[in-house]
Tab-separated table of C-alpha atoms in Angstrom:
chain	number	residue	atom	x	y	z
A	1	MET	CA	-7.923	-24.636	23.707
A	2	THR	CA	-11.302	-23.845	25.282
A	3	GLY	CA	-13.285	-20.712	24.518
A	4	ARG	CA	-12.673	-19.421	28.045
A	5	VAL	CA	-8.897	-19.682	27.655
A	6	ASN	CA	-9.001	-17.999	24.243
A	7	PHE	CA	-10.965	-15.084	25.596
A	8	SER	CA	-8.549	-14.452	28.454
A	9	ARG	CA	-5.639	-14.744	26.017
A	10	ARG	CA	-7.051	-12.036	23.732
A	11	SER	CA	-7.481	-9.764	26.716
A	12	PHE	CA	-3.874	-10.477	27.643
A	13	LEU	CA	-2.630	-9.565	24.173
A	14	GLN	CA	-4.249	-6.166	24.445
A	15	ARG	CA	-2.744	-5.453	27.883
A	16	ALA	CA	0.589	-7.265	27.806
A	17	ALA	CA	2.907	-4.468	26.716
A	18	VAL	CA	1.325	-2.019	29.160
A	19	ALA	CA	0.764	-4.096	32.255
A	20	GLY	CA	3.148	-7.060	31.974
A	21	SER	CA	0.894	-9.954	33.019
A	22	VAL	CA	1.910	-12.382	35.791
A	23	PHE	CA	0.100	-15.199	33.990
A	24	SER	CA	2.754	-15.788	31.306
A	25	VAL	CA	3.074	-19.461	30.453
A	26	VAL	CA	6.776	-18.929	29.814
A	27	PRO	CA	8.374	-16.194	31.945
A	28	ARG	CA	10.113	-13.524	29.884
A	29	TYR	CA	13.452	-14.137	31.606
A	30	VAL	CA	13.499	-17.722	30.361
A	31	VAL	CA	13.883	-16.558	26.752
A	32	ALA	CA	15.606	-13.252	27.383
A	33	GLY	CA	18.217	-12.629	24.722
A	34	SER	CA	17.052	-15.590	22.638
A	35	GLY	CA	15.246	-13.429	20.088
A	36	GLN	CA	12.102	-15.529	20.601
A	37	THR	CA	8.711	-14.334	21.761
A	38	PRO	CA	7.273	-16.252	24.728
A	39	PRO	CA	4.432	-18.522	23.519
A	40	SER	CA	1.952	-16.759	25.793
A	41	GLU	CA	2.594	-13.494	23.963
A	42	ARG	CA	2.478	-14.796	20.417
A	43	VAL	CA	-0.121	-13.279	18.149
A	44	ARG	CA	-1.871	-15.966	16.115
A	45	VAL	CA	-2.043	-14.835	12.491
A	46	ALA	CA	-3.888	-16.259	9.494
A	47	ALA	CA	-2.761	-15.305	5.986
A	48	ILE	CA	-5.138	-14.677	3.096
A	49	GLY	CA	-2.988	-14.759	-0.018
A	50	CYS	CA	0.297	-16.630	0.343
A	51	ALA	CA	2.248	-16.360	-2.911
A	52	GLY	CA	4.307	-13.547	-4.381
A	53	ARG	CA	4.494	-10.403	-2.248
A	54	PRO	CA	2.539	-11.939	0.702
A	55	VAL	CA	5.410	-14.384	1.268
A	56	THR	CA	7.500	-11.497	2.603
A	57	ASN	CA	4.713	-10.423	4.951
A	58	ILE	CA	4.042	-13.902	6.282
A	59	THR	CA	7.695	-14.724	6.891
A	60	GLY	CA	8.303	-11.242	8.287
A	61	LEU	CA	5.545	-11.703	10.847
A	62	ALA	CA	6.753	-15.187	11.754
A	63	ASP	CA	10.311	-13.927	12.186
A	64	CYS	CA	8.977	-11.258	14.557
A	65	GLY	CA	7.299	-13.862	16.743
A	66	ALA	CA	3.833	-14.320	15.233
A	67	GLU	CA	2.361	-17.802	15.128
A	68	ILE	CA	1.042	-18.600	11.645
A	69	VAL	CA	-2.125	-20.616	12.237
A	70	GLY	CA	-3.831	-20.611	8.831
A	71	LEU	CA	-3.053	-20.158	5.132
A	72	CYS	CA	-5.442	-19.358	2.299
A	73	ASP	CA	-5.091	-18.817	-1.443
A	74	VAL	CA	-7.403	-19.435	-4.402
A	75	ASP	CA	-4.445	-20.357	-6.650
A	76	THR	CA	-2.152	-23.137	-5.448
A	77	ARG	CA	0.384	-22.955	-8.274
A	78	ARG	CA	2.803	-20.948	-6.109
A	79	THR	CA	1.800	-21.735	-2.536
A	80	GLY	CA	4.070	-24.736	-1.950
A	81	LYS	CA	6.802	-22.699	-0.248
A	82	MET	CA	4.504	-21.377	2.456
A	83	GLN	CA	2.649	-24.668	2.913
A	84	GLU	CA	5.956	-26.461	3.424
A	85	ARG	CA	7.337	-23.924	5.893
A	86	PHE	CA	4.132	-23.685	7.938
A	87	LYS	CA	3.012	-27.297	7.855
A	88	GLN	CA	1.105	-26.839	11.106
A	89	ALA	CA	-1.195	-24.248	9.521
A	90	PRO	CA	-4.310	-25.647	7.789
A	91	PHE	CA	-4.647	-24.547	4.159
A	92	SER	CA	-7.883	-23.343	2.562
A	93	LYS	CA	-8.911	-21.923	-0.787
A	94	ASP	CA	-11.875	-19.953	0.574
A	95	TYR	CA	-11.021	-17.380	3.248
A	96	ARG	CA	-14.541	-17.538	4.674
A	97	GLN	CA	-14.181	-21.254	5.266
A	98	MET	CA	-10.849	-20.672	6.995
A	99	LEU	CA	-12.293	-17.959	9.224
A	100	ASP	CA	-15.245	-20.179	10.154
A	101	GLN	CA	-13.154	-23.236	10.948
A	102	LEU	CA	-10.299	-21.496	12.774
A	103	ASP	CA	-12.180	-18.614	14.353
A	104	LYS	CA	-11.123	-19.170	17.955
A	105	GLN	CA	-7.522	-19.804	16.919
A	106	ILE	CA	-7.086	-16.530	14.993
A	107	ASP	CA	-6.182	-13.208	16.619
A	108	ALA	CA	-5.192	-11.349	13.458
A	109	VAL	CA	-5.180	-11.624	9.670
A	110	THR	CA	-2.662	-10.467	7.076
A	111	ILE	CA	-4.233	-9.842	3.661
A	112	GLY	CA	-2.142	-10.137	0.508
A	113	THR	CA	-4.744	-10.417	-2.235
A	114	PRO	CA	-5.203	-8.388	-5.432
A	115	ASP	CA	-6.600	-4.891	-4.867
A	116	HIS	CA	-10.220	-5.723	-5.757
A	117	TRP	CA	-10.475	-8.019	-2.707
A	118	HIS	CA	-8.958	-5.732	-0.047
A	119	ALA	CA	-12.149	-4.038	1.127
A	120	ALA	CA	-14.397	-7.096	1.298
A	121	ILE	CA	-11.896	-9.238	3.191
A	122	SER	CA	-10.721	-6.486	5.555
A	123	ILE	CA	-14.255	-5.541	6.535
A	124	GLU	CA	-15.235	-9.189	7.026
A	125	CYS	CA	-12.222	-9.794	9.279
A	126	LEU	CA	-12.913	-6.673	11.336
A	127	ARG	CA	-16.516	-7.780	11.785
A	128	ARG	CA	-15.179	-11.089	13.066
A	129	ASN	CA	-13.084	-9.225	15.653
A	130	LYS	CA	-9.701	-9.843	14.024
A	131	HIS	CA	-6.834	-7.375	13.856
A	132	VAL	CA	-6.050	-6.658	10.203
A	133	GLN	CA	-2.919	-5.985	8.190
A	134	CYS	CA	-3.711	-5.262	4.534
A	135	GLU	CA	-1.484	-4.845	1.508
A	136	LYS	CA	-1.464	-1.562	-0.362
A	137	PRO	CA	-3.097	0.265	-2.015
A	138	LEU	CA	-5.771	0.080	0.655
A	139	ALA	CA	-8.622	-0.561	-1.795
A	140	GLN	CA	-9.377	-0.439	-5.494
A	141	THR	CA	-12.092	2.229	-5.333
A	142	PHE	CA	-12.483	5.522	-3.496
A	143	GLY	CA	-15.753	4.447	-1.902
A	144	GLU	CA	-14.311	1.177	-0.610
A	145	VAL	CA	-11.609	3.089	1.241
A	146	ASP	CA	-14.323	5.046	3.054
A	147	GLN	CA	-16.014	1.783	4.016
A	148	MET	CA	-12.785	0.261	5.319
A	149	ILE	CA	-11.979	3.315	7.426
A	150	ALA	CA	-15.498	3.366	8.866
A	151	ALA	CA	-15.325	-0.345	9.704
A	152	ALA	CA	-11.956	0.089	11.408
A	153	ARG	CA	-13.110	3.086	13.436
A	154	SER	CA	-16.103	1.154	14.744
A	155	THR	CA	-13.750	-1.251	16.542
A	156	LYS	CA	-10.759	-1.095	18.879
A	157	LEU	CA	-8.833	-3.490	16.667
A	158	VAL	CA	-5.378	-2.712	15.266
A	159	ASN	CA	-5.412	-2.090	11.523
A	160	GLN	CA	-2.334	-1.499	9.390
A	161	ALA	CA	-1.772	-0.811	5.693
A	162	MET	CA	1.418	-2.249	4.271
A	163	ASN	CA	3.188	0.810	2.933
A	164	GLN	CA	6.063	-0.573	4.971
A	165	GLY	CA	8.353	2.414	4.565
A	166	HIS	CA	6.267	4.281	7.116
A	167	ALA	CA	8.079	2.253	9.772
A	168	PHE	CA	11.546	3.232	8.519
A	169	ASP	CA	13.873	5.702	10.246
A	170	THR	CA	14.347	7.744	7.069
A	171	ILE	CA	10.735	8.910	6.857
A	172	ARG	CA	11.090	10.295	10.362
A	173	THR	CA	14.299	12.043	9.404
A	174	PHE	CA	12.518	13.535	6.385
A	175	ARG	CA	9.737	14.963	8.525
A	176	GLU	CA	12.251	16.341	11.009
A	177	TRP	CA	14.059	18.124	8.173
A	178	ILE	CA	10.813	19.591	6.835
A	179	GLU	CA	9.656	20.785	10.255
A	180	ALA	CA	13.091	22.270	10.982
A	181	GLY	CA	12.692	24.392	7.846
A	182	LEU	CA	15.757	23.030	6.066
A	183	ILE	CA	14.142	23.634	2.671
A	184	GLY	CA	11.689	26.342	3.725
A	185	THR	CA	8.093	26.363	2.488
A	186	VAL	CA	7.224	23.360	0.325
A	187	LYS	CA	5.220	24.279	-2.752
A	188	GLU	CA	5.913	21.526	-5.283
A	189	ALA	CA	6.924	17.868	-5.444
A	190	HIS	CA	7.767	15.478	-8.282
A	191	PHE	CA	7.469	11.682	-8.074
A	192	TRP	CA	8.295	8.961	-10.567
A	193	ALA	CA	8.000	5.199	-10.982
A	194	PRO	CA	9.408	3.607	-14.157
A	195	ALA	CA	7.098	0.572	-14.100
A	196	SER	CA	4.550	0.310	-16.916
A	197	TYR	CA	1.383	-1.633	-16.051
A	198	SER	CA	-0.416	-1.932	-19.370
A	199	CYS	CA	-1.658	-4.593	-21.785
A	200	MET	CA	-2.798	-2.189	-24.501
A	201	ASP	CA	-1.039	-4.230	-27.183
A	202	GLN	CA	-2.509	-7.557	-26.043
A	203	LEU	CA	-6.222	-6.854	-25.741
A	204	GLY	CA	-6.953	-9.389	-28.484
A	205	GLU	CA	-6.081	-12.138	-25.993
A	206	LEU	CA	-9.258	-11.329	-24.064
A	207	GLU	CA	-11.353	-12.491	-27.020
A	208	LYS	CA	-9.761	-15.952	-27.069
A	209	THR	CA	-10.816	-18.978	-25.056
A	210	HIS	CA	-8.260	-20.053	-22.457
A	211	GLU	CA	-8.276	-23.139	-20.272
A	212	ILE	CA	-8.496	-22.357	-16.558
A	213	PRO	CA	-5.630	-23.948	-14.595
A	214	LYS	CA	-6.904	-26.757	-12.359
A	215	GLU	CA	-5.116	-25.206	-9.373
A	216	LEU	CA	-7.068	-21.932	-9.711
A	217	ASP	CA	-10.580	-21.161	-8.498
A	218	TRP	CA	-11.171	-18.490	-11.116
A	219	GLU	CA	-14.645	-17.415	-10.005
A	220	LEU	CA	-13.535	-17.031	-6.394
A	221	TRP	CA	-10.427	-15.118	-7.517
A	222	GLN	CA	-12.718	-12.512	-9.136
A	223	GLY	CA	-14.953	-12.379	-6.079
A	224	PRO	CA	-16.760	-9.027	-5.771
A	225	VAL	CA	-15.931	-7.786	-9.291
A	226	ALA	CA	-19.039	-7.204	-11.402
A	227	PRO	CA	-19.438	-8.678	-13.899
A	228	HIS	CA	-17.091	-11.661	-13.790
A	229	ARG	CA	-14.908	-11.989	-16.873
A	230	ALA	CA	-13.723	-15.021	-18.810
A	231	TYR	CA	-10.339	-16.319	-17.713
A	232	CYS	CA	-7.217	-15.035	-19.455
A	233	PRO	CA	-3.625	-15.828	-18.394
A	234	LEU	CA	-2.774	-12.127	-18.771
A	235	TYR	CA	-4.651	-11.450	-15.523
A	236	LEU	CA	-2.547	-13.525	-13.162
A	237	PRO	CA	-0.265	-14.275	-11.519
A	238	GLY	CA	1.342	-10.919	-10.942
A	239	ARG	CA	-0.306	-8.902	-13.731
A	240	TRP	CA	-3.676	-7.996	-12.247
A	241	ARG	CA	-2.436	-4.442	-11.523
A	242	PHE	CA	-2.522	-3.871	-15.291
A	243	TRP	CA	-6.327	-4.137	-15.430
A	244	THR	CA	-8.933	-1.572	-14.364
A	245	ASP	CA	-11.225	-4.325	-13.004
A	246	TYR	CA	-8.636	-5.690	-10.597
A	247	GLY	CA	-5.787	-3.257	-9.895
A	248	CYS	CA	-4.728	0.373	-9.545
A	249	SER	CA	-1.932	0.708	-12.100
A	250	THR	CA	1.559	2.043	-11.392
A	251	LEU	CA	0.206	5.053	-9.523
A	252	GLY	CA	-1.798	2.936	-7.098
A	253	ASP	CA	1.105	0.566	-6.586
A	254	TRP	CA	3.796	3.174	-5.935
A	255	ALA	CA	2.190	6.393	-4.650
A	256	CYS	CA	1.653	4.864	-1.209
A	257	HIS	CA	5.426	4.432	-0.930
A	258	LEU	CA	6.701	7.530	-2.727
A	259	MET	CA	4.152	10.083	-1.491
A	260	ASP	CA	3.993	8.717	2.051
A	261	PRO	CA	6.717	11.065	3.410
A	262	ILE	CA	5.108	14.243	2.096
A	263	PHE	CA	1.584	13.197	3.102
A	264	TRP	CA	2.812	12.613	6.632
A	265	ALA	CA	4.967	15.718	6.938
A	266	LEU	CA	2.498	18.131	5.316
A	267	ASP	CA	-0.873	16.467	5.947
A	268	LEU	CA	-1.781	16.881	2.288
A	269	GLY	CA	-5.312	15.504	2.438
A	270	LEU	CA	-7.255	15.174	-0.810
A	271	PRO	CA	-6.465	17.156	-3.983
A	272	GLU	CA	-8.815	19.939	-5.046
A	273	ALA	CA	-8.007	19.352	-8.719
A	274	VAL	CA	-6.257	16.871	-11.001
A	275	ARG	CA	-5.154	17.039	-14.609
A	276	VAL	CA	-3.940	14.265	-16.888
A	277	ASP	CA	-0.997	15.846	-18.691
A	278	GLU	CA	0.161	12.905	-20.838
A	279	LEU	CA	-1.404	9.583	-21.817
A	280	GLY	CA	0.319	8.538	-25.005
A	281	ASP	CA	-2.136	6.856	-27.357
A	282	TRP	CA	-4.327	5.358	-24.599
A	283	ASP	CA	-8.031	6.033	-25.167
A	284	PRO	CA	-10.570	5.157	-22.439
A	285	SER	CA	-13.169	4.128	-25.009
A	286	LYS	CA	-10.745	1.714	-26.718
A	287	HIS	CA	-8.377	0.636	-23.983
A	288	GLY	CA	-10.372	1.244	-20.792
A	289	VAL	CA	-10.030	-2.314	-19.490
A	290	THR	CA	-6.284	-1.779	-19.071
A	291	TYR	CA	-4.113	1.179	-18.063
A	292	PRO	CA	-1.864	3.457	-20.174
A	293	LYS	CA	1.737	2.472	-20.869
A	294	GLY	CA	2.787	5.614	-19.030
A	295	ASP	CA	1.249	8.849	-17.855
A	296	VAL	CA	1.845	12.209	-16.215
A	297	PHE	CA	-0.557	13.719	-13.673
A	298	THR	CA	-0.718	17.055	-11.876
A	299	LEU	CA	-2.501	17.078	-8.518
A	300	SER	CA	-3.266	20.355	-6.747
A	301	PHE	CA	-3.574	20.292	-2.959
A	302	PRO	CA	-5.107	23.336	-1.230
A	303	ALA	CA	-3.520	25.294	1.609
A	304	LYS	CA	-4.159	23.624	4.953
A	305	ASN	CA	-3.397	24.292	8.624
A	306	GLY	CA	-1.149	27.241	7.838
A	307	ARG	CA	0.885	25.592	5.093
A	308	ALA	CA	0.949	26.746	1.478
A	309	PRO	CA	-0.807	25.009	-1.440
A	310	VAL	CA	1.227	22.137	-2.878
A	311	THR	CA	1.442	20.989	-6.488
A	312	VAL	CA	2.354	17.340	-7.038
A	313	LYS	CA	3.470	15.997	-10.418
A	314	TRP	CA	3.524	12.259	-11.052
A	315	PHE	CA	5.447	10.492	-13.853
A	316	ASP	CA	5.368	6.765	-14.619
A	317	GLY	CA	6.266	4.289	-17.345
A	318	PRO	CA	8.611	5.653	-20.029
A	319	ARG	CA	7.646	9.196	-19.057
A	320	TYR	CA	9.644	8.998	-15.844
A	321	ARG	CA	12.706	10.045	-17.848
A	322	SER	CA	11.152	13.477	-18.376
A	323	VAL	CA	11.281	14.340	-14.660
A	324	PRO	CA	13.327	17.555	-14.294
A	325	CYS	CA	16.662	17.089	-12.577
A	326	PRO	CA	16.922	19.438	-9.575
A	327	GLU	CA	19.635	22.074	-9.707
A	328	GLY	CA	22.600	21.071	-7.598
A	329	LEU	CA	22.272	17.333	-8.197
A	330	PRO	CA	24.599	15.914	-10.861
A	331	PRO	CA	22.505	14.187	-13.557
A	332	ASP	CA	24.505	10.984	-13.155
A	333	GLN	CA	23.278	10.878	-9.538
A	334	PHE	CA	19.612	11.382	-10.489
A	335	ALA	CA	17.802	8.089	-11.100
A	336	PRO	CA	15.881	9.097	-14.274
A	337	ARG	CA	19.235	10.039	-15.864
A	338	MET	CA	21.433	7.280	-14.464
A	339	GLU	CA	22.830	5.012	-17.154
A	340	LYS	CA	22.234	1.811	-15.201
A	341	TYR	CA	18.497	2.510	-15.087
A	342	VAL	CA	18.054	3.984	-18.557
A	343	ASN	CA	19.876	1.105	-20.254
A	344	SER	CA	18.833	-1.845	-18.120
A	345	GLY	CA	15.103	-1.316	-17.670
A	346	PRO	CA	12.778	0.114	-15.018
A	347	SER	CA	14.052	0.799	-11.534
A	348	GLY	CA	15.072	3.739	-9.415
A	349	GLU	CA	11.783	5.165	-8.121
A	350	GLY	CA	11.918	8.380	-6.138
A	351	GLY	CA	10.797	11.891	-5.384
A	352	VAL	CA	11.998	15.497	-5.327
A	353	ILE	CA	10.521	17.922	-2.793
A	354	TYR	CA	10.962	21.616	-3.654
A	355	GLY	CA	11.001	24.282	-0.974
A	356	ASP	CA	11.737	27.980	-1.344
A	357	LYS	CA	15.070	27.481	0.488
A	358	GLY	CA	16.207	24.084	-0.744
A	359	VAL	CA	15.394	20.664	-2.134
A	360	ILE	CA	15.143	17.146	-0.737
A	361	VAL	CA	15.657	14.138	-3.014
A	362	TYR	CA	14.911	10.587	-1.931
A	363	GLY	CA	14.429	7.055	-3.230
A	364	SER	CA	11.597	4.603	-2.750
A	365	HIS	CA	9.966	3.267	0.418
A	366	GLY	CA	10.084	5.564	3.439
A	367	ALA	CA	12.262	8.255	1.822
A	368	LYS	CA	15.289	6.006	1.396
A	369	ASN	CA	18.630	7.562	0.455
A	370	LEU	CA	17.781	11.074	1.619
A	371	ARG	CA	19.772	13.897	0.036
A	372	LEU	CA	19.572	17.589	0.876
A	373	ILE	CA	20.354	20.470	-1.477
A	374	GLN	CA	20.824	24.020	-0.189
A	375	ASP	CA	22.157	26.991	-2.174
A	376	GLY	CA	22.418	24.715	-5.209
A	377	LYS	CA	24.839	22.314	-3.495
A	378	LEU	CA	24.543	18.896	-1.900
A	379	VAL	CA	24.769	19.098	1.888
A	380	ASP	CA	26.687	16.689	4.104
A	381	THR	CA	23.915	14.697	5.804
A	382	SER	CA	26.151	12.457	7.884
A	383	GLU	CA	26.077	12.440	11.665
A	384	ASN	CA	29.037	14.826	11.576
A	385	ASN	CA	26.796	17.695	10.439
A	386	LYS	CA	25.618	19.311	13.665
A	387	ASP	CA	23.337	21.698	11.760
A	388	LEU	CA	20.865	18.912	11.094
A	389	PRO	CA	17.982	18.587	13.559
A	390	PRO	CA	18.211	15.837	16.208
A	391	PRO	CA	15.789	12.896	16.116
A	392	ARG	CA	12.360	13.933	17.349
A	393	TYR	CA	9.979	11.158	16.361
A	394	PRO	CA	10.217	7.740	18.031
A	395	ARG	CA	11.774	5.077	15.822
A	396	VAL	CA	10.097	1.722	15.184
A	397	LYS	CA	11.980	-1.334	16.428
A	398	GLY	CA	14.224	-2.471	13.596
A	399	GLY	CA	12.287	-0.229	11.209
A	400	SER	CA	9.934	-3.204	10.933
A	401	PRO	CA	6.211	-2.806	10.150
A	402	TYR	CA	5.772	-6.368	11.412
A	403	HIS	CA	7.165	-5.584	14.855
A	404	GLU	CA	5.065	-2.415	14.844
A	405	TRP	CA	1.777	-4.214	14.112
A	406	LEU	CA	2.384	-7.090	16.501
A	407	ASP	CA	3.506	-4.772	19.293
A	408	ALA	CA	0.421	-2.599	18.788
A	409	ILE	CA	-1.802	-5.674	19.076
A	410	LYS	CA	-0.109	-6.462	22.396
A	411	GLY	CA	-0.958	-2.996	23.664
A	412	GLY	CA	2.100	-1.051	22.523
A	413	ALA	CA	2.304	2.165	20.512
A	414	PRO	CA	-0.245	2.599	17.695
A	415	VAL	CA	0.857	1.816	14.163
A	416	GLY	CA	1.826	4.807	12.047
A	417	SER	CA	0.103	3.738	8.834
A	418	ASP	CA	-3.393	2.701	9.829
A	419	PHE	CA	-6.358	2.591	7.458
A	420	ALA	CA	-7.320	6.219	8.044
A	421	TYR	CA	-3.822	7.479	7.264
A	422	ALA	CA	-2.959	5.175	4.349
A	423	GLY	CA	-6.477	5.502	2.981
A	424	ASN	CA	-5.856	9.181	2.418
A	425	ILE	CA	-2.905	8.471	0.104
A	426	THR	CA	-4.847	5.739	-1.686
A	427	GLN	CA	-7.814	8.028	-2.276
A	428	ALA	CA	-5.641	10.787	-3.693
A	429	SER	CA	-4.262	8.237	-6.149
A	430	LEU	CA	-7.739	7.010	-7.031
A	431	VAL	CA	-8.881	10.572	-7.746
A	432	ALA	CA	-6.055	10.795	-10.296
A	433	LEU	CA	-6.825	7.393	-11.818
A	434	ALA	CA	-10.491	8.335	-12.161
A	435	ALA	CA	-9.384	11.382	-14.161
A	436	LEU	CA	-7.990	9.027	-16.818
A	437	PHE	CA	-11.561	8.478	-17.957
A	438	ASP	CA	-12.100	12.190	-18.675
A	439	PRO	CA	-8.684	13.299	-19.996
A	440	GLY	CA	-7.727	16.634	-21.458
A	441	LYS	CA	-9.057	19.050	-18.863
A	442	ARG	CA	-8.593	20.166	-15.279
A	443	LEU	CA	-11.017	18.209	-13.119
A	444	GLU	CA	-12.090	19.934	-9.913
A	445	PHE	CA	-12.661	17.764	-6.867
A	446	ASP	CA	-14.958	18.724	-3.990
A	447	THR	CA	-13.006	17.551	-0.940
A	448	GLU	CA	-16.058	17.914	1.329
A	449	LYS	CA	-18.636	16.139	-0.853
A	450	ARG	CA	-15.917	13.809	-2.157
A	451	VAL	CA	-16.982	14.012	-5.800
A	452	PHE	CA	-15.771	15.709	-8.962
A	453	LYS	CA	-17.527	18.973	-9.687
A	454	ASN	CA	-17.203	18.750	-13.449
A	455	SER	CA	-16.934	15.121	-14.560
A	456	SER	CA	-19.596	12.409	-14.436
A	457	ALA	CA	-17.211	10.007	-16.180
A	458	ALA	CA	-14.596	10.395	-13.444
A	459	ASN	CA	-17.237	10.168	-10.718
A	460	ALA	CA	-18.353	6.819	-12.114
A	461	ARG	CA	-14.898	5.437	-11.299
A	462	LEU	CA	-14.933	6.515	-7.657
A	463	ARG	CA	-17.660	4.123	-6.500
A	464	ILE	CA	-17.890	0.973	-8.590
A	465	LYS	CA	-20.777	-1.456	-8.085
A	466	ARG	CA	-19.790	-4.790	-6.556
A	467	LEU	CA	-21.546	-8.147	-6.520
A	468	PRO	CA	-23.731	-8.634	-3.422
A	469	GLY	CA	-22.630	-10.893	-0.610
A	470	TYR	CA	-19.034	-9.739	-0.231
A	471	GLY	CA	-19.336	-7.476	2.790
A	472	VAL	CA	-19.064	-4.130	0.962
């Protein structure tokens, strides 16, 4: 396709849902009811990271009508599935090479890399005028989140963070319940995730020499991290979240899903204080390259816009079993007490929201499996209960974040979880993770200056130096 045709096509994508162009190559009525998107309305997406979790994003976008035009991954040990399905899409190991070579063929990019790459790649893609979908947590450091939000705001491009539950119906129901006052004034919330992202007992492996797999570009995988470390198979695939150089631990992985409903309903903002309540035997001076086996945090959010202050307690790893069971919910219906989870390993993430008139309990992404407790008893939340508030917030088509992003690119409704919104949840998590490096006291956070008032060690974790040349 010529540059002139590409330019007019991008303009069409921005206007299509609003204006309904008469220049469609394939009229909409030709494919009506077929479940297919007309070729003239397809968003051309390149994928950076195409193994593991990104597979779901890539196939989800394709199933919603996106055209996958490029694939990229620095490690080809697990990319065969995507390369086989999308044979038409050129494959690269270096995302910059892909963006250079396919520039005029790419409208948007989905990013499924480890956390330490999110900021550099997102900002680079935005600078190249590409719409961006990025996996969560939004970035690995507090300062990088600020940079990503600023880069996104400087454009009119559609940006979306992949805390996919924000597109679900249940998160809208949750907010409707809160705003209808079903549990009164919210003052406290508990969240838990049983996963334990730690290699405390394996740190000796870092001192050994390991052969780098031929399929892996190890130096490019590390990218902006300073300094680069020697290769160890404990880093990847799938275990980079365990390491403070590359990931954001259990809290960073799960808070964006579990805290999303309360951040949206109450506009929590940033915490004014955080305290590390439990760490086990993790010591930052001895184990600081990896995360604790489990921890408990308390985050204090100030009053805001007429709502009361909110205290949030977070439990992960083995400590999730110490989450108090809310009165009115049978213990055998509460995930941290359920035999199938306790005896068969980690699962069953969730949250409990306490109001002065009731309690809401829910599961993982997007407040799944909502339950309401009033007067110490479970309430019937089926459609038969006419005391529940009617739907107020528009639902996303199919509860799909992929439909939501693609439709927004075509000129439809804005996405619900853009960088500015999701970045807020990520930064609250990163404030807590920074507190790991100054445990044992209440750390006060200045929400205006965006620094800790009483901890240089925690402040050092908020803005980590990166190697030059990576766009951040």
